[in-house]
PDB file of C-alpha atoms in Angstrom:
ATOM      1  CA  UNK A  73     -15.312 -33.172 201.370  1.00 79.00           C
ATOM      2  CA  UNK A  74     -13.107 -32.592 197.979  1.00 83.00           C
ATOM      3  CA  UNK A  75      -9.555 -34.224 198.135  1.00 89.00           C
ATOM      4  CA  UNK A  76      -6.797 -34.504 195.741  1.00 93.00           C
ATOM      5  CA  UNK A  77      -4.636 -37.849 195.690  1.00 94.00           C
ATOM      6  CA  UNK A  78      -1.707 -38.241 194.574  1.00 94.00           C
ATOM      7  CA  UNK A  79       0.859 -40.782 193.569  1.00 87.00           C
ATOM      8  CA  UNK A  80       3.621 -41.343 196.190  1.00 83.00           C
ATOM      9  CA  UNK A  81       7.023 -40.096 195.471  1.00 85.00           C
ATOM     10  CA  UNK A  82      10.208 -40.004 194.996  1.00 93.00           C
ATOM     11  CA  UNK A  83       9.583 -40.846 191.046  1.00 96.00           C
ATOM     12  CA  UNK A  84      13.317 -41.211 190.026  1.00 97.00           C
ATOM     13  CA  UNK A  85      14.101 -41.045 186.011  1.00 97.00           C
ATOM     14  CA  UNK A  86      16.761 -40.869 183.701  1.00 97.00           C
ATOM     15  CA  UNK A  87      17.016 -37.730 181.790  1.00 97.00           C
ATOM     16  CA  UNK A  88      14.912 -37.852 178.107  1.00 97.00           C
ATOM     17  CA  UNK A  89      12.688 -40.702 180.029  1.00 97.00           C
ATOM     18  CA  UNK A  90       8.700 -40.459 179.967  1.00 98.00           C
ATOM     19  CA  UNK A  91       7.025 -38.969 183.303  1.00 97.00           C
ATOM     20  CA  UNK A  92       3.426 -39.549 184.069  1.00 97.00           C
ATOM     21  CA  UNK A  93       2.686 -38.306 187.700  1.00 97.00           C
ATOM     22  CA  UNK A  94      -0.949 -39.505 188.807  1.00 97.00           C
ATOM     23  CA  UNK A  95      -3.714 -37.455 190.039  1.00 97.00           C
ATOM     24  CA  UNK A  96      -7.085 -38.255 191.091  1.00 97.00           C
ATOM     25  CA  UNK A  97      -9.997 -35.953 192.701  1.00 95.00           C
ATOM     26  CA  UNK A  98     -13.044 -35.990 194.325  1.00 94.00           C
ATOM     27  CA  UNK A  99     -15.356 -33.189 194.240  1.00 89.00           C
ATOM     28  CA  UNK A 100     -19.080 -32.404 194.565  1.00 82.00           C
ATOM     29  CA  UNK A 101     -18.973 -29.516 192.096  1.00 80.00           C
ATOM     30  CA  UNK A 102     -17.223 -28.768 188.961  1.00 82.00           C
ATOM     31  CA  UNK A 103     -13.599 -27.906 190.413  1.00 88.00           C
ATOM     32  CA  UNK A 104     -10.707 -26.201 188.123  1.00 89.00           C
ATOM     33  CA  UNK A 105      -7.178 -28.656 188.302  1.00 93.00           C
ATOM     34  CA  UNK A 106      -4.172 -27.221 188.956  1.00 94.00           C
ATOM     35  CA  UNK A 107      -0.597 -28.744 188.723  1.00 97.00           C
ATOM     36  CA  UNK A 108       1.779 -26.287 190.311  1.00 96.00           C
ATOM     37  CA  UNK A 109       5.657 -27.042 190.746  1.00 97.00           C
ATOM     38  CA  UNK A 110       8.336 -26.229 193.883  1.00 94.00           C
ATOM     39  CA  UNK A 111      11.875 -26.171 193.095  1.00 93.00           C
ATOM     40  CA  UNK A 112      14.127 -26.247 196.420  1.00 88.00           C
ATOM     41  CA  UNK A 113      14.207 -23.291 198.285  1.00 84.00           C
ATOM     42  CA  UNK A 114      11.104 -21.799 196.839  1.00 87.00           C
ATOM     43  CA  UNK A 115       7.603 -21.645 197.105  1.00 88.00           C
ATOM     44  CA  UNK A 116       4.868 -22.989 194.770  1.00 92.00           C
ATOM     45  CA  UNK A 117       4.660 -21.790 191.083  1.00 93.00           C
ATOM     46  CA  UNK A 118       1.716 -22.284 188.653  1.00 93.00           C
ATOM     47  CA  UNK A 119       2.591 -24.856 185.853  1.00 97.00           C
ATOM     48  CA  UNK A 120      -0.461 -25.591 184.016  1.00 96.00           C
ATOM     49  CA  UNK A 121      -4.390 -25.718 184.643  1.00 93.00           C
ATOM     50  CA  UNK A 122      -7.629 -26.782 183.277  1.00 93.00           C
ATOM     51  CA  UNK A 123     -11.077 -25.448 184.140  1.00 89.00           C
ATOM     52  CA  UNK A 124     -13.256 -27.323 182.402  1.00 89.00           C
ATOM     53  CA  UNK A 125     -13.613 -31.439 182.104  1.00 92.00           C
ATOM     54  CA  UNK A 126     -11.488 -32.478 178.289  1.00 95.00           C
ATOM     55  CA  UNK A 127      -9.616 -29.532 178.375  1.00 95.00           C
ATOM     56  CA  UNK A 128      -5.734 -29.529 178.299  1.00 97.00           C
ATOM     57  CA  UNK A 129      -3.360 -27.318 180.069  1.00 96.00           C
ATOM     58  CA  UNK A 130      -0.122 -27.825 178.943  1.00 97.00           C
ATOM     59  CA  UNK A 131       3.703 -25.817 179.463  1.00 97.00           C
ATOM     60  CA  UNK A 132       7.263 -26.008 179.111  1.00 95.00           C
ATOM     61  CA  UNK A 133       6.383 -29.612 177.621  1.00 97.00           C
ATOM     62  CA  UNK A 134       4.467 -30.768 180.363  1.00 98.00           C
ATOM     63  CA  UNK A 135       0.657 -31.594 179.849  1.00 98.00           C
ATOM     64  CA  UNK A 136      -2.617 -32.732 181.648  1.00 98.00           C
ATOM     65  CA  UNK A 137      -6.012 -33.918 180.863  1.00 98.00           C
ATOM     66  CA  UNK A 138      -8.941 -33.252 183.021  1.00 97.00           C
ATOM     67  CA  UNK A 139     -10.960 -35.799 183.039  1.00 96.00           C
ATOM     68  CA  UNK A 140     -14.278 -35.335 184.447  1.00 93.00           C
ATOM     69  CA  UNK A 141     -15.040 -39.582 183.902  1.00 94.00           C
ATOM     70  CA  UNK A 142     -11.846 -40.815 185.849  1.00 95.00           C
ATOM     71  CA  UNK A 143     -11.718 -38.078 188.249  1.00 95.00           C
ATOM     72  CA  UNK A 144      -8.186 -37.233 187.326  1.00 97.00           C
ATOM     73  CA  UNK A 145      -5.833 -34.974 185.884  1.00 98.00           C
ATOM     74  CA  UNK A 146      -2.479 -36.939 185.477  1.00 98.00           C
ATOM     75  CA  UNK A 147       0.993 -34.891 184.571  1.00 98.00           C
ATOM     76  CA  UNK A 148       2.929 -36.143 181.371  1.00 98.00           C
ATOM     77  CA  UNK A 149       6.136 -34.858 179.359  1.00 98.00           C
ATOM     78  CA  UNK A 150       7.634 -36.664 176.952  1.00 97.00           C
ATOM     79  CA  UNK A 151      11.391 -36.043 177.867  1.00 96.00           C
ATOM     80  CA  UNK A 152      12.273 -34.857 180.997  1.00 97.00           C
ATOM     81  CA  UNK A 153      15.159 -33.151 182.270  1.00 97.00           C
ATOM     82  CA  UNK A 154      17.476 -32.589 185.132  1.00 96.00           C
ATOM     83  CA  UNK A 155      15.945 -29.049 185.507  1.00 96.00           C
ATOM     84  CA  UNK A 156      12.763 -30.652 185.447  1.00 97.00           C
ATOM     85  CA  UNK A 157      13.963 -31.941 189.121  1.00 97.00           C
ATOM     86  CA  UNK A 158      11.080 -30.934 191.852  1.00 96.00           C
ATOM     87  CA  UNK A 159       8.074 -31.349 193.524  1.00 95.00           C
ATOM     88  CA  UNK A 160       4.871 -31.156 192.054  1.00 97.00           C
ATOM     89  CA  UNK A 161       1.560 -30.837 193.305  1.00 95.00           C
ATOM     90  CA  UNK A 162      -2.121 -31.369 192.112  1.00 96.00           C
ATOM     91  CA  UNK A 163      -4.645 -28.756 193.494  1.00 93.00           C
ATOM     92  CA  UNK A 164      -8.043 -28.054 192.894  1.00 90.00           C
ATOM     93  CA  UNK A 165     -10.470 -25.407 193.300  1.00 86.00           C
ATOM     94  CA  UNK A 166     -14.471 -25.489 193.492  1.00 77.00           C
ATOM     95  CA  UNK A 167     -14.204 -22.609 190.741  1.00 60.00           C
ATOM     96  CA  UNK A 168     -13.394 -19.072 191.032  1.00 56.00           C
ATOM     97  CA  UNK A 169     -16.179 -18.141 193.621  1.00 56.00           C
ATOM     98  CA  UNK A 170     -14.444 -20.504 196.447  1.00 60.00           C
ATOM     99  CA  UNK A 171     -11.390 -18.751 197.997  1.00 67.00           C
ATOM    100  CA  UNK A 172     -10.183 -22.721 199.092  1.00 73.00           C
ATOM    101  CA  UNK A 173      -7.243 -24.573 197.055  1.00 82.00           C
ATOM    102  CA  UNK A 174      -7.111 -28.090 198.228  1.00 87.00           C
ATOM    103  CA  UNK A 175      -3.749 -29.511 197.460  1.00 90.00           C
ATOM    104  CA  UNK A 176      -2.487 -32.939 197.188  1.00 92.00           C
ATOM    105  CA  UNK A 177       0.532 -34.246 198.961  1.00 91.00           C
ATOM    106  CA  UNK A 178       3.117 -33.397 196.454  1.00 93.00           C
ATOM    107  CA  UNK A 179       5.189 -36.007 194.226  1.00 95.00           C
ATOM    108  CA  UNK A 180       9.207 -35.621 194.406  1.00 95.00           C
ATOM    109  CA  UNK A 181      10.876 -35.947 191.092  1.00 97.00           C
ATOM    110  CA  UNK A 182      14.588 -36.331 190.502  1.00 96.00           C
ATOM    111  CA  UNK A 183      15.756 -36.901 187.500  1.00 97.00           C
ATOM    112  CA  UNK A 184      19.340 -38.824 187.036  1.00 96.00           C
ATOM    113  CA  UNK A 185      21.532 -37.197 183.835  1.00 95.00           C
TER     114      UNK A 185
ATOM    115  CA  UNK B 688       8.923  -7.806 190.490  1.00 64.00           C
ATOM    116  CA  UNK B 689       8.580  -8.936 193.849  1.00 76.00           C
ATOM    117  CA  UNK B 690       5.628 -10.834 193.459  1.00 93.00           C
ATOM    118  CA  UNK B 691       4.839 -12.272 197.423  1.00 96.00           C
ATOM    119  CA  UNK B 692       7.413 -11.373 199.676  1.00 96.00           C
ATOM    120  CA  UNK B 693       8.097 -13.152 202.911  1.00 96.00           C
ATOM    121  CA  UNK B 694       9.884 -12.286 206.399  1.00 96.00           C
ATOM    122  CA  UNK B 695      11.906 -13.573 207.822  1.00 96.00           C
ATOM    123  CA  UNK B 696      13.272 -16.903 205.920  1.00 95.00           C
ATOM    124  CA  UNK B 697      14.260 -18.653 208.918  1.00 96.00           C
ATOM    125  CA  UNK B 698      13.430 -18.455 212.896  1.00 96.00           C
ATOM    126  CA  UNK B 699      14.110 -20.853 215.628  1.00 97.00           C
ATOM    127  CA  UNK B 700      11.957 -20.355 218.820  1.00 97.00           C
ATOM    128  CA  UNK B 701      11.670 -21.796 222.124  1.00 97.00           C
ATOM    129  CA  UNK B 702       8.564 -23.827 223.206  1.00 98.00           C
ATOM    130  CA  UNK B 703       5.972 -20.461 224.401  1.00 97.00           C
ATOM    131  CA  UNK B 704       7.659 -17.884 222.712  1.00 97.00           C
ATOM    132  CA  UNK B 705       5.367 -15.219 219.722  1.00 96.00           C
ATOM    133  CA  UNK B 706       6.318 -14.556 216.650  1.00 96.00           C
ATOM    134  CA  UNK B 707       4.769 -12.648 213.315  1.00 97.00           C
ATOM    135  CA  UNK B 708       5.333 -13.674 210.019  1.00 98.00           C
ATOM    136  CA  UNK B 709       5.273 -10.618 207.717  1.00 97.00           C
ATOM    137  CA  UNK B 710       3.435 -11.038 204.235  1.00 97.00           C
ATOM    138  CA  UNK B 711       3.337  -8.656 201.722  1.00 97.00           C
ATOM    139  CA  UNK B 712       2.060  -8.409 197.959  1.00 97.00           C
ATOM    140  CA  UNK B 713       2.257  -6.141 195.339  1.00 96.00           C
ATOM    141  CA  UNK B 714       0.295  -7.261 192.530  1.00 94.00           C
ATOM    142  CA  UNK B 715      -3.129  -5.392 193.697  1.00 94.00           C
ATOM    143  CA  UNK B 716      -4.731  -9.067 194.656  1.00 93.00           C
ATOM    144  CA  UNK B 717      -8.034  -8.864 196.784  1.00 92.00           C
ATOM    145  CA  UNK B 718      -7.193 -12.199 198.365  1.00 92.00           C
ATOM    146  CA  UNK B 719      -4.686 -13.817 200.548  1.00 94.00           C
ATOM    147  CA  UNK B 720      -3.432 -16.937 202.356  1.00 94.00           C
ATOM    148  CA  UNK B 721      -1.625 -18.594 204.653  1.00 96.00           C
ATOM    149  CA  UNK B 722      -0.748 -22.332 204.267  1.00 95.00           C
ATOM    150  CA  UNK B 723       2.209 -24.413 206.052  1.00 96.00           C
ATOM    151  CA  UNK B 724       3.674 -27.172 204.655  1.00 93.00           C
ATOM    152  CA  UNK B 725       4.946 -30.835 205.965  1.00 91.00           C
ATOM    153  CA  UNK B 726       6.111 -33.719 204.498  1.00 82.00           C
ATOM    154  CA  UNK B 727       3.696 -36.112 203.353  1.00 76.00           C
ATOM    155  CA  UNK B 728       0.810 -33.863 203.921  1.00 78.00           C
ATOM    156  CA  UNK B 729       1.131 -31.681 201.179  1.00 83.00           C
ATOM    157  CA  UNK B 730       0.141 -27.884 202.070  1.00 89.00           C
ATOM    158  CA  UNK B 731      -2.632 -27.219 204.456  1.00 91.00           C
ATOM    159  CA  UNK B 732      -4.722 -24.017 205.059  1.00 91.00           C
ATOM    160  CA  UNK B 733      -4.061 -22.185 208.423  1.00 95.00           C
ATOM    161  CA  UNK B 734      -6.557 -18.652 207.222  1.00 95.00           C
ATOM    162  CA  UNK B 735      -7.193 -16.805 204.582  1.00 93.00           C
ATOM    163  CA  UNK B 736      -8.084 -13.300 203.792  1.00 93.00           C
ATOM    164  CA  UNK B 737     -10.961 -12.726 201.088  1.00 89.00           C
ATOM    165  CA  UNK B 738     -10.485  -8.768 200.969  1.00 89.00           C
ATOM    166  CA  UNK B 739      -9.122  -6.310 203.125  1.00 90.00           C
ATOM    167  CA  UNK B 740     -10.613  -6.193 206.310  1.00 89.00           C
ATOM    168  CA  UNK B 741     -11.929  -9.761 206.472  1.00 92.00           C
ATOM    169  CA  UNK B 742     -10.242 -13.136 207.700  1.00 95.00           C
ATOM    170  CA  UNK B 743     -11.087 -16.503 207.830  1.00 93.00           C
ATOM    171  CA  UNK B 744     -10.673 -19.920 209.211  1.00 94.00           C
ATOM    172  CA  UNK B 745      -8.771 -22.714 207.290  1.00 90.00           C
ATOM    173  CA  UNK B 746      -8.246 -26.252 207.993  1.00 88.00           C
ATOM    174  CA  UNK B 747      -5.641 -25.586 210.913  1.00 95.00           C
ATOM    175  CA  UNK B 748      -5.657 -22.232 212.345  1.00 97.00           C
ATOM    176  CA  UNK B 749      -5.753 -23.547 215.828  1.00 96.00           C
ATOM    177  CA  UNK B 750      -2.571 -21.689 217.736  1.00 96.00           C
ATOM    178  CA  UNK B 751      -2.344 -18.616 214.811  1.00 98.00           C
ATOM    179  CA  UNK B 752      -4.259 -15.672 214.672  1.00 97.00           C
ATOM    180  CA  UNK B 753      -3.703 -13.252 211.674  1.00 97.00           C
ATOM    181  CA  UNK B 754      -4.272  -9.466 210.594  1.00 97.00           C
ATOM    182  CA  UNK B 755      -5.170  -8.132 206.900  1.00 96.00           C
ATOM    183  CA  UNK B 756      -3.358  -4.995 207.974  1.00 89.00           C
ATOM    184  CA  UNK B 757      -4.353  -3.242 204.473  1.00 95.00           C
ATOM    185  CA  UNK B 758      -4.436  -4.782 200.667  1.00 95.00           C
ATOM    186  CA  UNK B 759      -0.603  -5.802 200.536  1.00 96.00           C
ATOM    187  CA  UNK B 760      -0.394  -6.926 204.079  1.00 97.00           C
ATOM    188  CA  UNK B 761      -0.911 -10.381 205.710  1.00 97.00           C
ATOM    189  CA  UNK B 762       0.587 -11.126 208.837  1.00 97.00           C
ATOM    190  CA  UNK B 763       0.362 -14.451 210.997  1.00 98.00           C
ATOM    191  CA  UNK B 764       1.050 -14.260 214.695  1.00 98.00           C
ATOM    192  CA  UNK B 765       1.479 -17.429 216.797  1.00 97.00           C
ATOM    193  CA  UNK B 766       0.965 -16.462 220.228  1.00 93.00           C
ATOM    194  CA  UNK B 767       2.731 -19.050 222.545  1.00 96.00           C
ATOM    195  CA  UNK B 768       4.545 -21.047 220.099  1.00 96.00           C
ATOM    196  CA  UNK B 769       4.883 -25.495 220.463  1.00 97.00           C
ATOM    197  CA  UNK B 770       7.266 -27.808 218.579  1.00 97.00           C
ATOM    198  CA  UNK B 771       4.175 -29.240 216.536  1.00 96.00           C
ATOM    199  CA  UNK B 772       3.961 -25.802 214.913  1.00 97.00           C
ATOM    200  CA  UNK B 773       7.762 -26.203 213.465  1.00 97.00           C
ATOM    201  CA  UNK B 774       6.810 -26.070 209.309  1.00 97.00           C
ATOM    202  CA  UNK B 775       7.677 -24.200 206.293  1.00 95.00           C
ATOM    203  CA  UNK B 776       5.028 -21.491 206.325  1.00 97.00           C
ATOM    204  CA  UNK B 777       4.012 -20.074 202.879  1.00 96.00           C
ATOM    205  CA  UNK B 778       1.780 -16.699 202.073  1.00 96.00           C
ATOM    206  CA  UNK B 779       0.023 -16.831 198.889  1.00 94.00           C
ATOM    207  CA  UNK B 780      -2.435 -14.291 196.987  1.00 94.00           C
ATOM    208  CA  UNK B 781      -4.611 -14.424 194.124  1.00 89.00           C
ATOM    209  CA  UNK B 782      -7.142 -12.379 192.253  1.00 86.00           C
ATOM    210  CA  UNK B 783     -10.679 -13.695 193.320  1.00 75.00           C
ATOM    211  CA  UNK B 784     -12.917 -13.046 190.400  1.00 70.00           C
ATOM    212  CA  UNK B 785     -10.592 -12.920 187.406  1.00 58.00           C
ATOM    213  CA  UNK B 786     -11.698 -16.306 186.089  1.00 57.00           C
ATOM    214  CA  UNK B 787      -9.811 -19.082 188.156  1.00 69.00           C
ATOM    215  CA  UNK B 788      -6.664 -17.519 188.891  1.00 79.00           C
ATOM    216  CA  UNK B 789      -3.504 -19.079 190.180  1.00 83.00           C
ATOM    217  CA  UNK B 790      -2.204 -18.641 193.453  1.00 88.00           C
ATOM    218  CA  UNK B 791       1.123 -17.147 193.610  1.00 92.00           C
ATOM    219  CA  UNK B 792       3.713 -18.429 196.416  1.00 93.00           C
ATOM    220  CA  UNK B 793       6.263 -16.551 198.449  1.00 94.00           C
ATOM    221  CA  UNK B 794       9.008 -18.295 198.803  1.00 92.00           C
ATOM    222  CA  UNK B 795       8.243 -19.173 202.592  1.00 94.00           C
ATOM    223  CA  UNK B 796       9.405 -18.929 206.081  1.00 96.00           C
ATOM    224  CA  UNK B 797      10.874 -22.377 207.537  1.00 95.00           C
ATOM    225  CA  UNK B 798      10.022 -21.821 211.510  1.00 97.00           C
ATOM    226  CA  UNK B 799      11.812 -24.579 213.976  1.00 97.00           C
ATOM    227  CA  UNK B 800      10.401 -24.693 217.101  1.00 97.00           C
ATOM    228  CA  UNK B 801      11.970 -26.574 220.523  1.00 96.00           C
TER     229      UNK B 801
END
């Protein structure tokens, strides 16, 4: 069945350091990518997506790839920041006619000022 | 803007005690979820809710049954509640239809159970 794996946290930077969080898929169809972030105490929140394979989805500074040829769709930003402190999961979805969101395990971040 | 909104945020219960989790949503989506969520397993599917009047199994509804009690409303009853059941529990709904929507989260109910 389709699964989303992810790297293994806690990813620990120092503020204005380069993040890449990996994210690799399988999936019989053409699935959409989602990366959506959890700050403590809340639940999930949509950061960015992609729906088709080269596309980019990209906000607040973060961006992702999908790439249909590796499977994945890894999370970068240039410069990260203590706010920037979370948990962030890659989901994805066999398009819009599935009702199913398969997530991956979830990657901590903490970034150090 | 409420978005998803959750009830309660906490509960503790003892080992065969019920309990409902209250769901509600008031951005007019069709669809709606229930997922819980432990550590190192990411978030899992428990049912879902495609439209009003229809549910569905996820990947672990064993010991939950739910009710799509009109458009806004999701509820998720555990009947005789067990300590493997003690999770952060998170509704979620989304437009079906409109082009790959997002889910959107409440901010979930953290259940302890001993």
């Amino acid at each position: 069945g389709d699964s989303v794996t992810q790297m293994e946290g806690p990813v620990t930077l120092s503020e204005e350091a380069f993040l890449t969080i990996n994210c690799t898929y399988t999936a019989t169809g053409y699935p959409s990518l989602f990366w959506y972030v959890q700050y403590p105490g809340e639940g999930l929140q949509l950061l960015l997506k992609a729906t088709k394979a080269d596309d980019k989805g990209s906000n607040k500074g973060f961006e992702a790839t999908y790439r249909k040829e590796t499977t994945s769709f890894h999370l970068e930003k240039g410069s990260v920041q203590v706010s920037d402190s979370a948990v962030y999961f890659c989901a994805l979805s066999e398009g819009d006619s599935s009702y199913k969101l398969i997530f991956g395990s979830g990657t901590r971040l903490l970034v150090r000022p | 803007n409420a978005g998803v909104t959750q009830t309660p945020k906490f509960q503790v219960l003892k080992t065969g005690q019920s309990m409902t989790l209250q769901c509600a949503q008031d951005m007019n989506h069709n669809s709606m979820y229930w997922y819980r969520q432990d550590p190192g397993m990411g978030l899992r599917l428990i049912y879902y809710s495609a439209s009003e009047g229809t549910t569905d199994k996820g990947e672990v509804p064993n010991g939950y049954n739910v009710s799509r009690l009109n458009k806004r409303e999701f509820s998720l009853r555990l009947e005789s509640a067990a300590p493997s059941q003690t999770s952060v529990y998170f509704c979620a709904s989304r437009q079906q239809g409109a082009g790959n929507s997002p889910l959107h989260f409440g901010n979930g109910t953290r259940l302890t159970v001993t």
